[in-house]
C-alpha cells in the first residue's frame, strides 16, 4: 500500500514514515541509529499529553519564623520572616520578577497561631515571642495591616501570584481522641479577607490551615470538620468578592489517603478548588545520609505512590478539585546547610518537579524562597542558590503539557519531557545521578508526525515551518557544580558561573547551539535541559 518508505534522522529524532497520496502515517520508532552509535535512547510518546500543569507551575514559599527559630543548635532563618523580610533588596525583587510570574505561598507552621491586626478585636497586635512550652515554641503572633500593605506593594511590583495560608485553629476545642474539634472561628480571617478586598490586593488563592490533616504536626483536625470549614471559607469568599473569585485551597498537610478521601468526598464537586499536600521525604535535616538518598534512584521513586494515590482519589471522586504540592523542602526542620541549599539538591528538586508533573500535579511550592537551609535564595545576601536557577530554567523551558518518556539505559538517568514553553517542539530534562558515567543519549519518538511533500520530484520528510534537516539545531543547558563539588552553592551553566551583577540583576541563561544529528552528552553529576524545536509533536499543537 505504501508509496514509499523513508527512514531519516531529523533533529536526532528517528521516525519511520510511509505515505499514500497526500496523507502520512507514523510507525514505531527505531533505535538503530542510537544502537549503531553506541548511545542510549530516550523514547518520547508525542501523540498525546499524559498530564498538564498550570503555567505558573513553579511556586515558592515565604514563612513566618522569627530569627529565634533554631533546629539542631543552628538558627538558619535570620530576617527571612514575612514580618521582617527586607522588601527593598534589589536581588529579591529581581529574583521574583524573573519568573513573570512566580507563585508565592505565604504560610507555614506558625500560620495557625497568627492573627490579623484588622482592629476588629480587643487584643493588641503583638509579634511572635519564644515560649518553649507552647506548640512550635512561639506564642501567638500578629500581622499588622501596615506590614500587609508593604508586602502587597512588593507583590504588585514583582508580579507575584499570592496564595495566603489562613489560621485554621481559631475556635477549636480539645476532643477525646486528642484532636481539636468544633467549627472554625472565622471572624478574624473574614475581617482580614474583607480588608484585603477593600484595598484591591490581588490574591490568587486562600488556603485553610497548615499540616492539620491525618495525624497532624502539632495539632490535628478531623476530615469531616475540616470539610465543613472549607465550605465555610468558600462561602466567605463567594460573599466577599464581587468579581472573579480566588481559589479555595486546603488542607496544606501531609497526605493521608483516608483523610484526604473524606475531605474530597465532602467538598465535591466544586467547594474546594485545590487540595495541597506537603513533602519532606528525605527525613530530618540532621540526617547524615541525605546525599546518599538524593543520589539513589529507588529512594527518589518512593514518592511516586503519593502522587499516584492522590490522583486516584481525585479521578474517582467526580470532583473539579486539582492537586498541588503546597510545601516541599525535602528535609524537615529547616533542611541541611550545604545539602539542601547546594548543587546536589537540584537532583532531588528537579526530579520532584518532573515526577509530580507526570501525575497531573498543577503546581509545586518549594520551601522556601528565602529562609532556613533550603531557600532558593541565600537568607543573608539573597544571592540565588543553585536550585533557583534550576527552577527558573524549568519555568522558562518546560511547557504545561507532559509527555510520556522512557529511557532504555541506566537507572541513574532520570528523564522527563514536556512540550516546549511558548515555542515549537519539546524540552527534555535529563538528570545524571552517576558521578562516573558520561551518557550519549539519542531521542526517538512515538507518534511525532512527519508530513510528506514533493520537492524536485522526490519525497522527503518535512516538519512544517522548520526548514531542511541539515539546518536543525537544538539548544542545550548543561548544569554542573563549581569545581565539581556537589556541595557547592555555585552553579555553572555551560561552564559559566551563574551570579547576579553589581545591580542585582539575574544573569541571562544562554544555551549552547548543538547540531541536531548529534546525541545529547550528559556528563557525570550533571543536569541537561535540551530544547528540540524540530521535534514536531501532535500533543503540543
Coordinates of C-alpha atoms in Angstrom, one line a residue:
X1 CA 0.0 0.0 0.0
X2 CA 2.7 2.4 0.9
X3 CA 4.1 4.6 -2.0
X4 CA 7.4 4.8 -0.3
X5 CA 9.3 4.2 2.9
X6 CA 11.7 6.8 4.3
X7 CA 13.9 6.4 7.4
X8 CA 15.6 9.6 8.4
X9 CA 17.2 11.2 11.4
X10 CA 15.5 14.5 12.0
X11 CA 16.9 16.7 14.8
X12 CA 18.4 13.4 16.1
X13 CA 14.8 12.1 16.4
X14 CA 14.3 8.9 14.4
X15 CA 11.0 8.3 12.7
X16 CA 9.7 5.8 10.2
X17 CA 7.2 7.3 7.8
X18 CA 5.1 6.0 5.0
X19 CA 2.5 7.8 2.9
X20 CA -0.2 7.2 0.3
X21 CA -1.3 10.1 -1.8
X22 CA -1.2 13.3 0.3
X23 CA -1.6 11.5 3.7
X24 CA 1.0 10.3 6.2
X25 CA 1.2 7.8 8.9
X26 CA 3.6 7.1 11.7
X27 CA 5.0 3.7 12.6
X28 CA 7.2 2.7 15.5
X29 CA 10.5 4.5 16.1
X30 CA 13.7 2.6 15.6
X31 CA 16.7 2.7 17.9
X32 CA 19.0 1.5 15.1
X33 CA 20.8 4.9 14.8
X34 CA 21.4 5.1 18.5
X35 CA 22.5 1.5 18.9
X36 CA 24.9 1.9 16.0
X37 CA 26.4 4.9 17.6
X38 CA 26.7 3.2 21.0
X39 CA 24.3 5.6 22.6
X40 CA 21.4 5.2 24.9
X41 CA 17.8 6.0 23.9
X42 CA 15.0 8.2 25.2
X43 CA 11.6 7.5 23.7
X44 CA 9.0 10.2 23.9
X45 CA 5.4 9.5 23.1
X46 CA 4.3 12.6 21.3
X47 CA 0.8 11.6 20.4
X48 CA -1.0 12.9 23.4
X49 CA -0.1 14.5 26.8
X50 CA -0.3 12.3 29.8
X51 CA -0.8 15.3 32.2
X52 CA -1.0 19.1 32.2
X53 CA 0.3 21.6 34.7
X54 CA -0.5 25.3 35.3
X55 CA 1.5 27.9 33.5
X56 CA 2.8 29.1 36.9
X57 CA 3.8 25.5 37.9
X58 CA 6.9 26.7 39.9
X59 CA 5.9 28.1 43.3
X60 CA 8.0 29.1 46.3
X61 CA 7.0 29.8 50.0
X62 CA 7.6 32.5 52.4
X63 CA 7.3 31.7 56.1
X64 CA 6.6 33.4 59.5
X65 CA 9.5 32.0 61.5
X66 CA 11.3 34.6 63.7
X67 CA 15.1 34.7 64.0
X68 CA 14.9 32.7 67.2
X69 CA 13.7 29.6 65.2
X70 CA 16.5 27.0 65.7
X71 CA 17.0 23.4 64.8
X72 CA 19.8 21.1 66.0
X73 CA 21.6 24.0 67.5
X74 CA 21.5 26.1 64.3
X75 CA 19.4 29.2 63.7
X76 CA 19.0 29.4 60.0
X77 CA 16.2 31.8 59.4
X78 CA 17.6 35.2 60.1
X79 CA 15.5 38.0 58.8
X80 CA 13.5 35.9 56.4
X81 CA 10.1 36.1 58.0
X82 CA 7.2 37.8 56.2
X83 CA 7.2 40.2 59.2
X84 CA 10.8 41.3 58.8
X85 CA 12.0 40.4 55.3
X86 CA 13.8 43.3 53.5
X87 CA 11.4 44.1 50.7
X88 CA 13.8 46.7 49.3
X89 CA 16.5 44.3 48.3
X90 CA 17.2 44.5 44.6
X91 CA 18.1 40.9 44.2
X92 CA 15.0 39.7 46.0
X93 CA 12.8 41.8 43.7
X94 CA 14.6 40.8 40.5
X95 CA 14.6 37.1 41.5
X96 CA 10.8 37.1 41.8
X97 CA 10.3 39.3 38.7
X98 CA 12.4 36.9 36.5
X99 CA 9.6 34.3 36.6
X100 CA 6.7 36.6 35.4
X101 CA 5.0 35.2 37.4
X102 CA 6.3 33.3 40.4
X103 CA 3.6 31.9 42.6
X104 CA 4.3 32.6 46.3
X105 CA 2.6 30.6 49.1
X106 CA 2.6 32.6 52.4
X107 CA 2.4 30.3 55.3
X108 CA 3.9 27.6 57.4
X109 CA 3.8 26.2 60.9
X110 CA 3.1 29.5 62.7
X111 CA 0.2 30.5 60.4
X112 CA -2.3 28.6 62.7
X113 CA -1.3 30.8 65.6
X114 CA -1.2 34.0 63.6
X115 CA -4.0 36.6 63.9
X116 CA -4.6 39.7 61.7
X117 CA -4.5 43.2 63.1
X118 CA -7.6 44.5 61.4
X119 CA -8.8 46.3 64.5
X120 CA -11.8 44.1 64.9
X121 CA -10.8 42.6 68.2
X122 CA -9.7 43.8 71.7
X123 CA -6.2 42.2 71.6
X124 CA -3.2 44.3 70.7
X125 CA -1.2 43.3 67.6
X126 CA 2.0 41.8 69.1
X127 CA 4.8 39.8 67.4
X128 CA 5.6 36.2 68.0
X129 CA 7.6 35.6 71.1
X130 CA 9.7 32.5 72.0
X131 CA 8.0 30.2 74.5
X132 CA 9.2 26.6 74.7
X133 CA 6.1 25.4 76.5
X134 CA 3.7 26.0 73.6
X135 CA 3.2 24.5 70.1
X136 CA 6.2 25.2 67.9
X137 CA 7.8 27.1 70.8
X138 CA 6.2 30.5 69.8
X139 CA 3.3 32.3 71.3
X140 CA 0.5 33.8 69.2
X141 CA 1.7 36.5 66.7
X142 CA 0.0 39.1 64.7
X143 CA 0.3 40.5 61.2
X144 CA -0.1 44.3 61.3
X145 CA -2.0 45.8 58.4
X146 CA 0.7 48.3 57.6
X147 CA 3.0 45.3 57.0
X148 CA 0.4 43.6 54.9
X149 CA 0.3 46.8 52.8
X150 CA 4.1 46.8 52.4
X151 CA 4.0 43.1 51.4
X152 CA 1.3 43.7 48.8
X153 CA 3.3 46.7 47.3
X154 CA 6.2 44.3 46.8
X155 CA 3.9 41.6 45.3
X156 CA 2.5 44.0 42.8
X157 CA 5.9 45.4 41.9
X158 CA 7.3 41.9 41.4
X159 CA 4.3 40.4 39.6
X160 CA 4.0 37.5 42.1
X161 CA 0.8 35.4 42.4
X162 CA -0.1 35.1 46.0
X163 CA -1.5 32.2 48.0
X164 CA -2.3 33.1 51.6
X165 CA -2.5 30.4 54.3
X166 CA -5.2 31.3 56.9
X167 CA -5.2 30.4 60.6
X168 CA -7.4 27.3 60.9
X169 CA -7.1 26.7 64.6
X170 CA -9.2 29.6 65.9
X171 CA -12.2 28.4 67.9
X172 CA -11.0 24.8 68.2
X173 CA -11.5 22.8 71.4
X174 CA -9.8 19.6 72.6
X175 CA -11.6 16.3 71.7
X176 CA -11.5 13.0 73.5
X177 CA -9.4 11.4 70.7
X178 CA -6.7 14.0 71.1
X179 CA -7.7 16.1 68.0
X180 CA -9.0 19.6 68.0
X181 CA -12.7 19.9 67.2
X182 CA -15.5 22.4 66.9
X183 CA -16.2 24.7 64.0
X184 CA -13.5 27.1 62.8
X185 CA -14.0 30.6 64.2
X186 CA -13.6 32.6 61.0
X187 CA -14.3 36.1 62.4
X188 CA -10.8 37.4 62.2
X189 CA -10.0 35.7 59.0
X190 CA -13.1 37.1 57.3
X191 CA -12.2 40.6 58.5
X192 CA -8.8 40.1 57.0
X193 CA -10.2 39.0 53.7
X194 CA -12.6 42.0 53.6
X195 CA -9.6 44.3 54.3
X196 CA -7.7 42.7 51.5
X197 CA -10.5 43.1 49.1
X198 CA -11.2 46.7 50.1
X199 CA -7.5 47.6 49.3
X200 CA -7.8 45.9 45.9
X201 CA -5.0 43.4 46.7
X202 CA -4.8 40.6 44.2
X203 CA -4.9 37.2 46.0
X204 CA -4.7 34.1 43.7
X205 CA -5.9 31.7 46.5
X206 CA -6.8 31.4 50.2
X207 CA -5.5 28.2 51.8
X208 CA -7.0 27.0 55.1
X209 CA -4.6 25.6 57.7
X210 CA -1.1 24.1 57.8
X211 CA -0.4 20.4 58.5
X212 CA -3.5 19.6 60.4
X213 CA -4.5 16.6 58.2
X214 CA -4.2 13.0 59.2
X215 CA -2.2 12.6 62.3
X216 CA -1.2 16.3 62.0
X217 CA 2.0 18.1 63.1
X218 CA 1.5 19.7 66.5
X219 CA -2.3 19.5 66.1
X220 CA -4.9 17.7 64.0
X221 CA -8.4 18.2 62.9
X222 CA -10.8 15.6 61.7
X223 CA -11.6 15.5 58.0
X224 CA -15.4 15.8 58.5
X225 CA -15.0 19.1 60.4
X226 CA -12.3 20.3 58.1
X227 CA -14.6 19.8 55.1
X228 CA -17.3 21.9 56.8
X229 CA -14.7 24.6 57.4
X230 CA -13.6 24.6 53.8
X231 CA -17.2 25.0 52.7
X232 CA -17.4 28.0 55.1
X233 CA -14.3 29.5 53.6
X234 CA -15.8 29.0 50.1
X235 CA -19.0 30.9 51.3
X236 CA -16.9 33.7 52.8
X237 CA -15.0 34.2 49.5
X238 CA -18.2 33.9 47.4
X239 CA -19.8 36.6 49.5
X240 CA -16.8 39.0 49.8
X241 CA -15.6 39.0 46.2
X242 CA -18.0 40.6 43.6
X243 CA -15.9 39.7 40.5
X244 CA -13.5 36.8 39.8
X245 CA -13.0 34.6 42.9
X246 CA -9.7 33.5 44.3
X247 CA -9.1 29.7 44.7
X248 CA -10.3 27.9 47.8
X249 CA -7.3 25.7 48.9
X250 CA -6.8 23.1 51.6
X251 CA -5.5 21.4 53.7
X252 CA -1.8 22.1 53.4
X253 CA -0.9 18.9 55.2
X254 CA 0.8 15.5 54.7
X255 CA -1.0 13.0 52.6
X256 CA -3.2 10.6 54.4
X257 CA -5.3 8.6 52.0
X258 CA -8.4 8.0 54.1
X259 CA -8.4 11.6 55.5
X260 CA -7.9 13.2 52.0
X261 CA -10.5 10.9 50.5
X262 CA -13.1 12.1 53.1
X263 CA -12.2 15.8 52.6
X264 CA -12.5 15.4 48.8
X265 CA -15.8 13.5 49.1
X266 CA -17.4 16.0 51.4
X267 CA -16.4 19.1 49.4
X268 CA -17.1 17.8 45.9
X269 CA -17.9 18.7 43.2
X270 CA -16.7 22.4 43.5
X271 CA -16.4 23.6 47.0
X272 CA -12.6 23.2 47.1
X273 CA -10.6 24.2 44.1
X274 CA -7.2 22.8 45.1
X275 CA -6.0 20.1 47.5
X276 CA -2.5 20.6 48.7
X277 CA 0.0 18.2 50.3
X278 CA 3.5 18.6 51.8
X279 CA 6.6 16.6 51.1
X280 CA 9.7 16.1 53.3
X281 CA 10.5 12.6 52.1
X282 CA 14.3 12.8 52.9
X283 CA 13.7 12.9 56.7
X284 CA 15.2 15.3 59.2
X285 CA 17.7 17.9 58.2
X286 CA 20.2 16.5 60.7
X287 CA 20.3 13.2 58.8
X288 CA 23.9 12.5 57.7
X289 CA 22.7 10.3 54.7
X290 CA 20.8 13.0 52.8
X291 CA 23.2 13.0 49.8
X292 CA 23.0 9.2 49.6
X293 CA 19.2 9.4 49.4
X294 CA 19.2 12.1 46.8
X295 CA 21.5 10.1 44.5
X296 CA 19.5 6.8 45.0
X297 CA 17.0 6.3 42.2
X298 CA 15.0 3.8 44.2
X299 CA 14.6 6.3 47.0
X300 CA 13.5 9.0 44.6
X301 CA 10.9 6.7 43.1
X302 CA 9.4 6.2 46.5
X303 CA 7.4 9.4 46.4
X304 CA 5.6 8.4 43.2
X305 CA 3.0 6.4 45.2
X306 CA 1.8 9.6 46.9
X307 CA 1.3 11.4 43.6
X308 CA -0.4 8.4 42.1
X309 CA -2.7 7.7 45.1
X310 CA -3.9 11.3 45.3
X311 CA -4.6 11.4 41.6
X312 CA -6.6 8.2 42.0
X313 CA -8.7 9.8 44.7
X314 CA -9.4 12.8 42.6
X315 CA -10.2 10.9 39.4
X316 CA -12.6 8.5 41.2
X317 CA -14.4 11.2 43.2
X318 CA -16.0 13.1 40.4
X319 CA -14.6 16.5 41.6
X320 CA -13.2 19.6 40.0
X321 CA -10.5 19.7 42.7
X322 CA -6.9 19.6 41.4
X323 CA -3.7 18.7 43.3
X324 CA -0.8 20.9 44.2
X325 CA 2.3 20.3 46.3
X326 CA 1.8 23.2 48.7
X327 CA 5.1 22.9 50.6
X328 CA 8.2 20.8 50.0
X329 CA 11.7 21.3 51.4
X330 CA 12.9 17.7 51.2
X331 CA 14.4 17.6 54.7
X332 CA 12.3 18.9 57.5
X333 CA 13.4 21.1 60.4
X334 CA 14.9 23.8 58.1
X335 CA 16.9 21.5 55.9
X336 CA 20.7 20.9 55.9
X337 CA 23.3 23.5 55.1
X338 CA 25.5 22.6 52.1
X339 CA 23.0 20.0 51.0
X340 CA 19.5 21.4 50.7
X341 CA 21.0 24.8 49.6
X342 CA 23.7 23.3 47.4
X343 CA 24.0 22.0 43.8
X344 CA 23.3 18.4 44.8
X345 CA 19.8 19.3 45.9
X346 CA 18.8 20.2 42.3
X347 CA 18.9 16.4 41.5
X348 CA 16.1 15.9 44.1
X349 CA 14.3 19.2 43.3
X350 CA 14.1 18.8 39.5
X351 CA 13.2 15.1 39.8
X352 CA 10.4 16.1 42.1
X353 CA 9.1 18.7 39.6
X354 CA 9.3 16.1 36.8
X355 CA 7.7 13.3 38.8
X356 CA 4.9 15.5 40.2
X357 CA 4.0 17.0 36.8
X358 CA 3.8 13.5 35.4
X359 CA 1.0 12.7 37.9
X360 CA -1.0 15.8 36.9
X361 CA 0.1 18.0 39.8
X362 CA -0.8 21.5 38.8
X363 CA 1.7 23.5 40.9
X364 CA 4.7 22.7 43.1
X365 CA 5.7 25.1 46.0
X366 CA 9.3 24.9 47.2
X367 CA 10.1 25.6 50.8
X368 CA 11.4 28.3 50.7
X369 CA 12.1 31.3 48.5
X370 CA 14.1 32.7 51.4
X371 CA 14.7 31.2 54.9
X372 CA 16.1 28.1 56.5
X373 CA 18.7 26.0 54.9
X374 CA 16.6 25.2 51.8
X375 CA 16.0 28.6 50.4
X376 CA 16.2 29.3 46.7
X377 CA 17.9 32.5 47.7
X378 CA 20.6 32.9 50.4
X379 CA 19.0 34.1 53.6
X380 CA 21.6 36.8 54.2
X381 CA 22.7 38.1 50.8
X382 CA 19.6 37.0 48.7
X383 CA 22.1 35.7 46.1
X384 CA 20.5 32.8 44.3
X385 CA 21.4 29.3 45.4
X386 CA 21.7 26.6 42.6
X387 CA 18.1 25.5 42.9
X388 CA 16.9 29.0 42.0
X389 CA 18.5 28.6 38.5
X390 CA 17.1 25.1 38.2
X391 CA 13.6 26.4 38.9
X392 CA 14.0 29.4 36.5
X393 CA 15.1 27.1 33.7
X394 CA 12.2 24.8 34.3
X395 CA 9.8 27.7 34.3
X396 CA 11.2 29.1 31.0
X397 CA 11.7 25.9 29.1
X398 CA 9.1 23.3 30.3
X399 CA 5.6 23.9 29.0
X400 CA 2.4 22.8 30.6
X401 CA 1.8 19.6 28.6
X402 CA 3.6 16.5 29.9
X403 CA 4.7 13.7 27.6
X404 CA 5.3 10.1 28.4
X405 CA 9.1 9.4 28.5
X406 CA 11.1 6.2 28.8
X407 CA 14.8 5.7 29.0
X408 CA 16.4 2.4 28.0
X409 CA 19.7 2.8 29.8
X410 CA 21.0 3.1 33.4
X411 CA 18.6 3.9 36.2
X412 CA 21.0 6.7 37.1
X413 CA 19.5 8.8 34.3
X414 CA 16.2 10.5 35.1
X415 CA 14.3 11.7 32.0
X416 CA 11.3 14.0 31.7
X417 CA 9.7 15.7 28.7
X418 CA 7.3 18.5 28.2
X419 CA 6.1 20.4 25.2
X420 CA 8.3 23.4 25.0
X421 CA 7.1 26.5 26.7
X422 CA 5.7 29.2 24.3
X423 CA 7.6 27.8 21.3
X424 CA 7.8 24.9 19.0
X425 CA 9.0 21.4 19.8
X426 CA 9.7 19.7 23.1
X427 CA 12.0 20.2 26.1
X428 CA 13.8 17.2 27.6
X429 CA 15.2 17.2 31.1
X430 CA 18.0 14.7 31.8
X431 CA 19.4 14.2 35.3
X432 CA 22.6 12.1 35.8
X433 CA 22.9 10.8 39.3
X434 CA 26.2 9.0 38.5
X435 CA 29.5 10.6 39.2
X436 CA 31.4 8.2 36.9
X437 CA 29.5 7.8 33.7
X438 CA 29.0 10.1 30.7
X439 CA 25.9 9.2 28.7
X440 CA 25.4 9.9 25.0
X441 CA 21.7 10.0 24.5
X442 CA 19.5 9.9 21.4
X443 CA 15.9 10.8 21.3
X444 CA 13.2 9.0 19.3
X445 CA 9.5 9.4 19.2
X446 CA 6.3 7.5 19.2
X447 CA 3.7 9.4 17.2
X448 CA 5.6 12.5 16.1
X449 CA 4.1 13.1 12.6
X450 CA 6.2 14.0 9.6
X451 CA 4.3 15.2 6.6
X452 CA 5.1 14.1 3.1
X453 CA 5.8 16.7 0.4
X454 CA 7.2 16.8 -3.1
X455 CA 10.4 18.6 -3.9
X456 CA 12.4 18.1 -7.1
X457 CA 10.3 15.0 -7.9
X458 CA 11.2 13.1 -4.8
X459 CA 9.5 12.5 -1.4
X460 CA 11.2 13.9 1.7
X461 CA 10.3 14.2 5.4
X462 CA 9.4 17.8 6.3
X463 CA 8.4 19.4 9.6
X464 CA 6.2 22.4 8.7
X465 CA 8.0 25.7 9.1
X466 CA 11.3 24.4 10.3
X467 CA 13.3 24.1 7.1
X468 CA 15.7 21.4 5.9
X469 CA 17.0 18.6 8.1
X470 CA 20.6 19.8 7.8
X471 CA 19.6 23.1 9.4
X472 CA 18.0 21.6 12.5
X473 CA 19.7 22.6 15.8
X474 CA 18.7 22.3 19.4
X475 CA 19.5 24.4 22.4
X476 CA 21.2 22.8 25.4
X477 CA 21.6 24.0 29.0
X478 CA 24.2 22.0 30.9
X479 CA 24.2 22.5 34.7
X480 CA 27.2 21.4 36.8
X481 CA 28.6 22.4 40.2
X482 CA 31.5 24.8 40.6
X483 CA 34.8 22.8 40.9
X484 CA 32.9 19.6 40.6
X485 CA 31.8 19.9 44.2
X486 CA 28.3 18.6 44.7
X487 CA 28.0 20.6 47.9
X488 CA 28.9 23.9 46.2
X489 CA 26.5 26.7 46.4
X490 CA 27.5 27.9 43.0
X491 CA 26.2 26.5 39.7
X492 CA 27.7 26.6 36.2
X493 CA 25.6 26.9 33.1
X494 CA 27.5 25.5 30.1
X495 CA 30.7 26.0 32.1
X496 CA 30.0 29.6 33.1
X497 CA 29.4 30.7 36.7
X498 CA 25.9 32.0 37.4
X499 CA 25.7 35.0 39.7
X500 CA 23.9 38.4 39.9
X501 CA 25.7 41.5 38.7
X502 CA 26.5 44.7 40.6
X503 CA 22.9 45.9 40.1
X504 CA 21.4 42.8 41.5
X505 CA 20.2 41.6 38.1
X506 CA 19.6 37.9 37.5
X507 CA 22.1 36.6 34.8
X508 CA 20.9 35.7 31.3
X509 CA 20.5 31.9 30.9
X510 CA 22.1 31.3 27.5
X511 CA 22.1 27.9 25.8
X512 CA 24.7 26.3 23.5
X513 CA 23.6 25.5 20.0
X514 CA 24.1 21.9 19.0
X515 CA 23.7 20.1 15.7
X516 CA 20.6 18.1 15.7
X517 CA 22.2 14.9 14.4
X518 CA 24.5 14.7 17.5
X519 CA 23.5 12.9 20.7
X520 CA 22.9 14.7 23.9
X521 CA 26.0 14.3 26.1
X522 CA 25.2 14.2 29.8
X523 CA 28.3 14.3 31.9
X524 CA 28.8 12.8 35.4
X525 CA 26.7 14.5 38.1
X526 CA 25.1 16.9 35.7
X527 CA 21.7 18.1 34.6
X528 CA 20.7 19.0 31.0
X529 CA 17.7 20.8 29.6
X530 CA 17.5 20.2 25.8
X531 CA 15.1 22.2 23.8
X532 CA 14.4 20.5 20.5
X533 CA 12.3 22.8 18.2
X534 CA 12.4 20.3 15.3
X535 CA 10.5 17.7 17.3
X536 CA 7.0 18.2 15.9
X537 CA 4.6 16.5 18.4
X538 CA 0.9 16.3 17.8
X539 CA 0.3 16.6 21.5
X540 CA 1.9 20.1 21.5
X541 CA -0.3 21.6 18.8

